[in-house]
PDB file of C-alpha atoms in Angstrom:
ATOM      1  CA  UNK A   1      -1.810   9.178 -16.462  1.00  0.00           C
ATOM      2  CA  UNK A   2      -2.697   7.594 -13.125  1.00  0.00           C
ATOM      3  CA  UNK A   3       0.115   6.994 -10.648  1.00  0.00           C
ATOM      4  CA  UNK A   4      -0.062   3.852  -8.512  1.00  0.00           C
ATOM      5  CA  UNK A   5       2.323   3.203  -5.608  1.00  0.00           C
ATOM      6  CA  UNK A   6       3.375  -0.349  -4.877  1.00  0.00           C
ATOM      7  CA  UNK A   7       4.159  -0.024  -1.182  1.00  0.00           C
ATOM      8  CA  UNK A   8       6.659  -2.448   0.344  1.00  0.00           C
ATOM      9  CA  UNK A   9       4.975  -2.851   3.729  1.00  0.00           C
ATOM     10  CA  UNK A  10       7.739  -4.375   5.861  1.00  0.00           C
ATOM     11  CA  UNK A  11      11.281  -3.351   6.757  1.00  0.00           C
ATOM     12  CA  UNK A  12      12.773  -6.357   8.534  1.00  0.00           C
ATOM     13  CA  UNK A  13      16.012  -7.963   7.330  1.00  0.00           C
ATOM     14  CA  UNK A  14      15.345 -10.930   5.022  1.00  0.00           C
ATOM     15  CA  UNK A  15      11.803  -9.659   4.391  1.00  0.00           C
ATOM     16  CA  UNK A  16       9.712 -11.322   1.699  1.00  0.00           C
ATOM     17  CA  UNK A  17       7.737  -8.185   0.866  1.00  0.00           C
ATOM     18  CA  UNK A  18      10.456  -6.688  -1.313  1.00  0.00           C
ATOM     19  CA  UNK A  19      10.679  -9.784  -3.526  1.00  0.00           C
ATOM     20  CA  UNK A  20       6.890 -10.000  -3.799  1.00  0.00           C
ATOM     21  CA  UNK A  21       6.602  -6.262  -4.519  1.00  0.00           C
ATOM     22  CA  UNK A  22       9.246  -6.447  -7.255  1.00  0.00           C
ATOM     23  CA  UNK A  23       7.322  -9.351  -8.829  1.00  0.00           C
ATOM     24  CA  UNK A  24       4.140  -7.224  -8.790  1.00  0.00           C
ATOM     25  CA  UNK A  25       6.027  -4.216 -10.158  1.00  0.00           C
ATOM     26  CA  UNK A  26       7.451  -6.194 -13.095  1.00  0.00           C
ATOM     27  CA  UNK A  27       3.971  -7.404 -14.056  1.00  0.00           C
ATOM     28  CA  UNK A  28       2.405  -3.964 -13.549  1.00  0.00           C
ATOM     29  CA  UNK A  29       5.040  -2.312 -15.742  1.00  0.00           C
ATOM     30  CA  UNK A  30       3.929  -4.467 -18.685  1.00  0.00           C
ATOM     31  CA  UNK A  31       0.600  -2.632 -18.545  1.00  0.00           C
ATOM     32  CA  UNK A  32      -0.081   0.754 -20.161  1.00  0.00           C
ATOM     33  CA  UNK A  33      -2.955   1.919 -17.930  1.00  0.00           C
ATOM     34  CA  UNK A  34      -0.943   3.679 -15.191  1.00  0.00           C
ATOM     35  CA  UNK A  35       2.529   4.576 -14.000  1.00  0.00           C
ATOM     36  CA  UNK A  36       3.641   2.214 -11.235  1.00  0.00           C
ATOM     37  CA  UNK A  37       6.325   3.023  -8.671  1.00  0.00           C
ATOM     38  CA  UNK A  38       7.864   0.997  -5.859  1.00  0.00           C
ATOM     39  CA  UNK A  39       7.700   2.815  -2.521  1.00  0.00           C
ATOM     40  CA  UNK A  40       9.838   1.253   0.194  1.00  0.00           C
ATOM     41  CA  UNK A  41       9.117   2.084   3.840  1.00  0.00           C
ATOM     42  CA  UNK A  42      12.845   1.621   4.503  1.00  0.00           C
ATOM     43  CA  UNK A  43      13.429   4.881   2.618  1.00  0.00           C
ATOM     44  CA  UNK A  44      11.439   6.898   5.174  1.00  0.00           C
ATOM     45  CA  UNK A  45      12.782   7.232   8.688  1.00  0.00           C
ATOM     46  CA  UNK A  46       9.494   7.504  10.549  1.00  0.00           C
ATOM     47  CA  UNK A  47       9.825   7.103  14.308  1.00  0.00           C
ATOM     48  CA  UNK A  48       6.943   5.762  16.349  1.00  0.00           C
ATOM     49  CA  UNK A  49       4.036   8.158  15.797  1.00  0.00           C
ATOM     50  CA  UNK A  50       3.615  10.338  18.898  1.00  0.00           C
ATOM     51  CA  UNK A  51       2.651  13.727  17.522  1.00  0.00           C
ATOM     52  CA  UNK A  52       0.433  15.900  19.759  1.00  0.00           C
ATOM     53  CA  UNK A  53      -2.355  16.141  17.145  1.00  0.00           C
ATOM     54  CA  UNK A  54      -3.780  13.685  14.634  1.00  0.00           C
ATOM     55  CA  UNK A  55      -3.013  14.547  10.989  1.00  0.00           C
ATOM     56  CA  UNK A  56      -6.735  15.022  10.288  1.00  0.00           C
ATOM     57  CA  UNK A  57      -6.601  18.301  12.276  1.00  0.00           C
ATOM     58  CA  UNK A  58      -4.135  19.829   9.776  1.00  0.00           C
ATOM     59  CA  UNK A  59      -1.813  21.125  12.504  1.00  0.00           C
ATOM     60  CA  UNK A  60       1.237  20.529  10.325  1.00  0.00           C
ATOM     61  CA  UNK A  61       3.468  17.648   9.372  1.00  0.00           C
ATOM     62  CA  UNK A  62       6.745  17.117  11.232  1.00  0.00           C
ATOM     63  CA  UNK A  63       9.748  17.885   9.065  1.00  0.00           C
ATOM     64  CA  UNK A  64      10.968  14.277   9.192  1.00  0.00           C
ATOM     65  CA  UNK A  65       7.640  13.083   7.702  1.00  0.00           C
ATOM     66  CA  UNK A  66       7.435  15.693   4.925  1.00  0.00           C
ATOM     67  CA  UNK A  67       9.030  13.495   2.226  1.00  0.00           C
ATOM     68  CA  UNK A  68       6.617  10.678   3.147  1.00  0.00           C
ATOM     69  CA  UNK A  69       3.668  13.075   2.926  1.00  0.00           C
ATOM     70  CA  UNK A  70       4.710  14.411  -0.466  1.00  0.00           C
ATOM     71  CA  UNK A  71       5.334  10.928  -1.841  1.00  0.00           C
ATOM     72  CA  UNK A  72       1.929   9.544  -0.802  1.00  0.00           C
ATOM     73  CA  UNK A  73       0.111  12.702  -1.940  1.00  0.00           C
ATOM     74  CA  UNK A  74       1.544  12.229  -5.449  1.00  0.00           C
ATOM     75  CA  UNK A  75      -0.338   8.957  -6.073  1.00  0.00           C
ATOM     76  CA  UNK A  76      -3.854   8.146  -7.248  1.00  0.00           C
ATOM     77  CA  UNK A  77      -3.930   4.629  -5.818  1.00  0.00           C
ATOM     78  CA  UNK A  78      -1.971   2.094  -3.811  1.00  0.00           C
ATOM     79  CA  UNK A  79      -1.027  -1.556  -3.984  1.00  0.00           C
ATOM     80  CA  UNK A  80       0.062  -2.628  -0.506  1.00  0.00           C
ATOM     81  CA  UNK A  81       2.407  -5.614  -0.330  1.00  0.00           C
ATOM     82  CA  UNK A  82       2.417  -6.911   3.219  1.00  0.00           C
ATOM     83  CA  UNK A  83       3.227  -9.852   5.371  1.00  0.00           C
ATOM     84  CA  UNK A  84       1.119 -10.908   8.301  1.00  0.00           C
ATOM     85  CA  UNK A  85       2.653 -10.566  11.759  1.00  0.00           C
ATOM     86  CA  UNK A  86       0.811 -12.241  14.640  1.00  0.00           C
ATOM     87  CA  UNK A  87      -2.505 -12.199  12.761  1.00  0.00           C
ATOM     88  CA  UNK A  88      -2.149  -8.535  11.859  1.00  0.00           C
ATOM     89  CA  UNK A  89      -0.527  -5.629  10.053  1.00  0.00           C
ATOM     90  CA  UNK A  90       3.217  -5.083  10.418  1.00  0.00           C
ATOM     91  CA  UNK A  91       3.697  -2.270  12.936  1.00  0.00           C
ATOM     92  CA  UNK A  92       5.898  -0.247  10.593  1.00  0.00           C
ATOM     93  CA  UNK A  93       3.134  -0.178   7.965  1.00  0.00           C
ATOM     94  CA  UNK A  94       0.451   0.918  10.426  1.00  0.00           C
ATOM     95  CA  UNK A  95       2.805   3.575  11.773  1.00  0.00           C
ATOM     96  CA  UNK A  96       3.462   4.947   8.270  1.00  0.00           C
ATOM     97  CA  UNK A  97      -0.265   5.096   7.518  1.00  0.00           C
ATOM     98  CA  UNK A  98      -0.946   6.902  10.811  1.00  0.00           C
ATOM     99  CA  UNK A  99       1.393   9.790   9.949  1.00  0.00           C
ATOM    100  CA  UNK A 100      -0.950  11.001   7.214  1.00  0.00           C
ATOM    101  CA  UNK A 101      -4.625  11.566   6.584  1.00  0.00           C
ATOM    102  CA  UNK A 102      -5.529  13.835   3.662  1.00  0.00           C
ATOM    103  CA  UNK A 103      -2.761  12.404   1.505  1.00  0.00           C
ATOM    104  CA  UNK A 104      -4.645   9.067   1.512  1.00  0.00           C
ATOM    105  CA  UNK A 105      -8.158  10.455   0.939  1.00  0.00           C
ATOM    106  CA  UNK A 106     -10.341   9.594  -2.053  1.00  0.00           C
ATOM    107  CA  UNK A 107      -7.970   7.072  -3.553  1.00  0.00           C
ATOM    108  CA  UNK A 108      -8.170   3.305  -4.067  1.00  0.00           C
ATOM    109  CA  UNK A 109      -6.113   0.458  -2.620  1.00  0.00           C
ATOM    110  CA  UNK A 110      -5.488  -3.175  -3.438  1.00  0.00           C
ATOM    111  CA  UNK A 111      -3.558  -5.793  -1.485  1.00  0.00           C
ATOM    112  CA  UNK A 112      -0.956  -8.480  -2.089  1.00  0.00           C
ATOM    113  CA  UNK A 113      -0.197 -10.447   1.055  1.00  0.00           C
ATOM    114  CA  UNK A 114       1.691 -13.445   2.347  1.00  0.00           C
ATOM    115  CA  UNK A 115       1.814 -15.523   5.496  1.00  0.00           C
ATOM    116  CA  UNK A 116       0.846 -18.911   6.867  1.00  0.00           C
ATOM    117  CA  UNK A 117      -2.789 -18.065   6.078  1.00  0.00           C
ATOM    118  CA  UNK A 118      -1.914 -16.045   2.978  1.00  0.00           C
ATOM    119  CA  UNK A 119      -1.805 -12.794   4.928  1.00  0.00           C
ATOM    120  CA  UNK A 120      -5.605 -12.679   4.892  1.00  0.00           C
ATOM    121  CA  UNK A 121      -5.928 -11.378   8.455  1.00  0.00           C
ATOM    122  CA  UNK A 122      -3.450  -8.555   7.857  1.00  0.00           C
ATOM    123  CA  UNK A 123      -5.448  -7.497   4.808  1.00  0.00           C
ATOM    124  CA  UNK A 124      -8.701  -7.566   6.767  1.00  0.00           C
ATOM    125  CA  UNK A 125      -7.140  -5.168   9.273  1.00  0.00           C
ATOM    126  CA  UNK A 126      -5.779  -2.979   6.473  1.00  0.00           C
ATOM    127  CA  UNK A 127      -9.256  -2.755   4.971  1.00  0.00           C
ATOM    128  CA  UNK A 128     -10.529  -1.293   8.264  1.00  0.00           C
ATOM    129  CA  UNK A 129      -7.671   1.195   8.440  1.00  0.00           C
ATOM    130  CA  UNK A 130      -8.135   2.224   4.804  1.00  0.00           C
ATOM    131  CA  UNK A 131     -11.799   2.972   5.462  1.00  0.00           C
ATOM    132  CA  UNK A 132     -10.840   5.356   8.258  1.00  0.00           C
ATOM    133  CA  UNK A 133      -8.490   7.342   5.994  1.00  0.00           C
ATOM    134  CA  UNK A 134     -11.116   7.482   3.217  1.00  0.00           C
ATOM    135  CA  UNK A 135      -9.484   4.977   0.858  1.00  0.00           C
ATOM    136  CA  UNK A 136     -11.723   2.682  -1.192  1.00  0.00           C
ATOM    137  CA  UNK A 137     -10.367  -0.844  -0.942  1.00  0.00           C
ATOM    138  CA  UNK A 138     -11.060  -3.194  -3.821  1.00  0.00           C
ATOM    139  CA  UNK A 139     -12.224  -6.763  -3.340  1.00  0.00           C
ATOM    140  CA  UNK A 140      -9.721  -8.773  -5.459  1.00  0.00           C
ATOM    141  CA  UNK A 141      -6.490  -9.572  -3.663  1.00  0.00           C
ATOM    142  CA  UNK A 142      -3.494 -11.822  -4.205  1.00  0.00           C
ATOM    143  CA  UNK A 143      -2.430 -14.081  -1.331  1.00  0.00           C
ATOM    144  CA  UNK A 144       0.695 -16.190  -0.984  1.00  0.00           C
ATOM    145  CA  UNK A 145       1.119 -19.014   1.498  1.00  0.00           C
ATOM    146  CA  UNK A 146       4.632 -19.081   2.935  1.00  0.00           C
ATOM    147  CA  UNK A 147       4.657 -22.902   2.872  1.00  0.00           C
ATOM    148  CA  UNK A 148       3.255 -23.383  -0.628  1.00  0.00           C
ATOM    149  CA  UNK A 149       4.440 -20.342  -2.590  1.00  0.00           C
ATOM    150  CA  UNK A 150       7.964 -20.067  -1.155  1.00  0.00           C
ATOM    151  CA  UNK A 151      10.465 -22.884  -1.579  1.00  0.00           C
ATOM    152  CA  UNK A 152      11.713 -23.831   1.898  1.00  0.00           C
ATOM    153  CA  UNK A 153       9.657 -20.837   3.091  1.00  0.00           C
ATOM    154  CA  UNK A 154      12.368 -18.576   1.611  1.00  0.00           C
ATOM    155  CA  UNK A 155      12.527 -18.531  -2.213  1.00  0.00           C
ATOM    156  CA  UNK A 156       9.467 -16.902  -3.808  1.00  0.00           C
ATOM    157  CA  UNK A 157       7.786 -19.171  -6.401  1.00  0.00           C
ATOM    158  CA  UNK A 158       4.618 -17.552  -7.774  1.00  0.00           C
ATOM    159  CA  UNK A 159       2.710 -19.387 -10.477  1.00  0.00           C
ATOM    160  CA  UNK A 160       0.676 -18.268 -13.492  1.00  0.00           C
ATOM    161  CA  UNK A 161      -2.518 -18.210 -11.400  1.00  0.00           C
ATOM    162  CA  UNK A 162      -0.995 -15.453  -9.273  1.00  0.00           C
ATOM    163  CA  UNK A 163      -0.123 -13.405 -12.351  1.00  0.00           C
ATOM    164  CA  UNK A 164      -3.739 -13.642 -13.543  1.00  0.00           C
ATOM    165  CA  UNK A 165      -5.035 -12.675 -10.087  1.00  0.00           C
ATOM    166  CA  UNK A 166      -2.671  -9.689  -9.955  1.00  0.00           C
ATOM    167  CA  UNK A 167      -3.838  -8.460 -13.358  1.00  0.00           C
ATOM    168  CA  UNK A 168      -7.471  -8.747 -12.226  1.00  0.00           C
ATOM    169  CA  UNK A 169      -6.595  -6.789  -9.080  1.00  0.00           C
ATOM    170  CA  UNK A 170      -4.790  -4.110 -11.117  1.00  0.00           C
ATOM    171  CA  UNK A 171      -7.746  -3.820 -13.516  1.00  0.00           C
ATOM    172  CA  UNK A 172     -10.012  -2.996 -10.563  1.00  0.00           C
ATOM    173  CA  UNK A 173      -7.450  -0.765  -8.864  1.00  0.00           C
ATOM    174  CA  UNK A 174      -7.039   1.358 -11.990  1.00  0.00           C
ATOM    175  CA  UNK A 175     -10.814   1.509 -12.537  1.00  0.00           C
ATOM    176  CA  UNK A 176     -11.484   2.656  -8.960  1.00  0.00           C
ATOM    177  CA  UNK A 177      -8.573   5.098  -8.956  1.00  0.00           C
ATOM    178  CA  UNK A 178      -9.962   6.609 -12.156  1.00  0.00           C
ATOM    179  CA  UNK A 179     -13.506   6.757 -10.782  1.00  0.00           C
ATOM    180  CA  UNK A 180     -12.322   8.625  -7.681  1.00  0.00           C
ATOM    181  CA  UNK A 181     -10.452  11.340  -9.611  1.00  0.00           C
ATOM    182  CA  UNK A 182     -13.399  13.747  -9.393  1.00  0.00           C
ATOM    183  CA  UNK A 183     -13.479  13.455  -5.603  1.00  0.00           C
ATOM    184  CA  UNK A 184      -9.735  14.115  -5.376  1.00  0.00           C
ATOM    185  CA  UNK A 185     -10.034  17.193  -7.577  1.00  0.00           C
ATOM    186  CA  UNK A 186     -12.935  18.488  -5.470  1.00  0.00           C
ATOM    187  CA  UNK A 187     -10.914  17.981  -2.259  1.00  0.00           C
ATOM    188  CA  UNK A 188      -7.977  19.886  -3.777  1.00  0.00           C
ATOM    189  CA  UNK A 189     -10.272  22.862  -4.398  1.00  0.00           C
ATOM    190  CA  UNK A 190     -11.710  22.721  -0.874  1.00  0.00           C
ATOM    191  CA  UNK A 191      -8.228  22.504   0.707  1.00  0.00           C
ATOM    192  CA  UNK A 192      -7.180  25.704  -1.048  1.00  0.00           C
ATOM    193  CA  UNK A 193     -10.187  27.684   0.228  1.00  0.00           C
TER     194      UNK A 193
END
């Protein structure tokens, strides 16, 4: 069965991403098309990336990033849940992505975002980053406006429309993750040669 990570893309105190990710996880777990798992960046102590070589050169993974590498490698696809910080990706999420390369390859990603503009600009940046690490991003996304979808900009209040949008996103994410399985298997063979 496919394994899909729901990545909580922020770590700040009082973050909204955890609440939004748990909402997505509860809906995803009602489905029978994949195994879904919450992956919280808080659980991985990744300092600012300053390794001498990029991960694409296969010069080794620092010991402190090994658990992160193994976790990401175990999935077939990703659902990123992210806020938008200053029109962009939260630094901690970009940093976590930068630690790896081959672990991301030939998989699919979808996005759930929030912010004053629904997190749209953060997702546009994530789409560019995903392309560089050979992840196929799917078009459907779910966006939450912090003024409209959070009571007093704090309490998360999704509506039925968001549930429908998430299920559409998950349909595509599972389809693309399935379609890319052959590429992942081929890369596994090449890596062992």
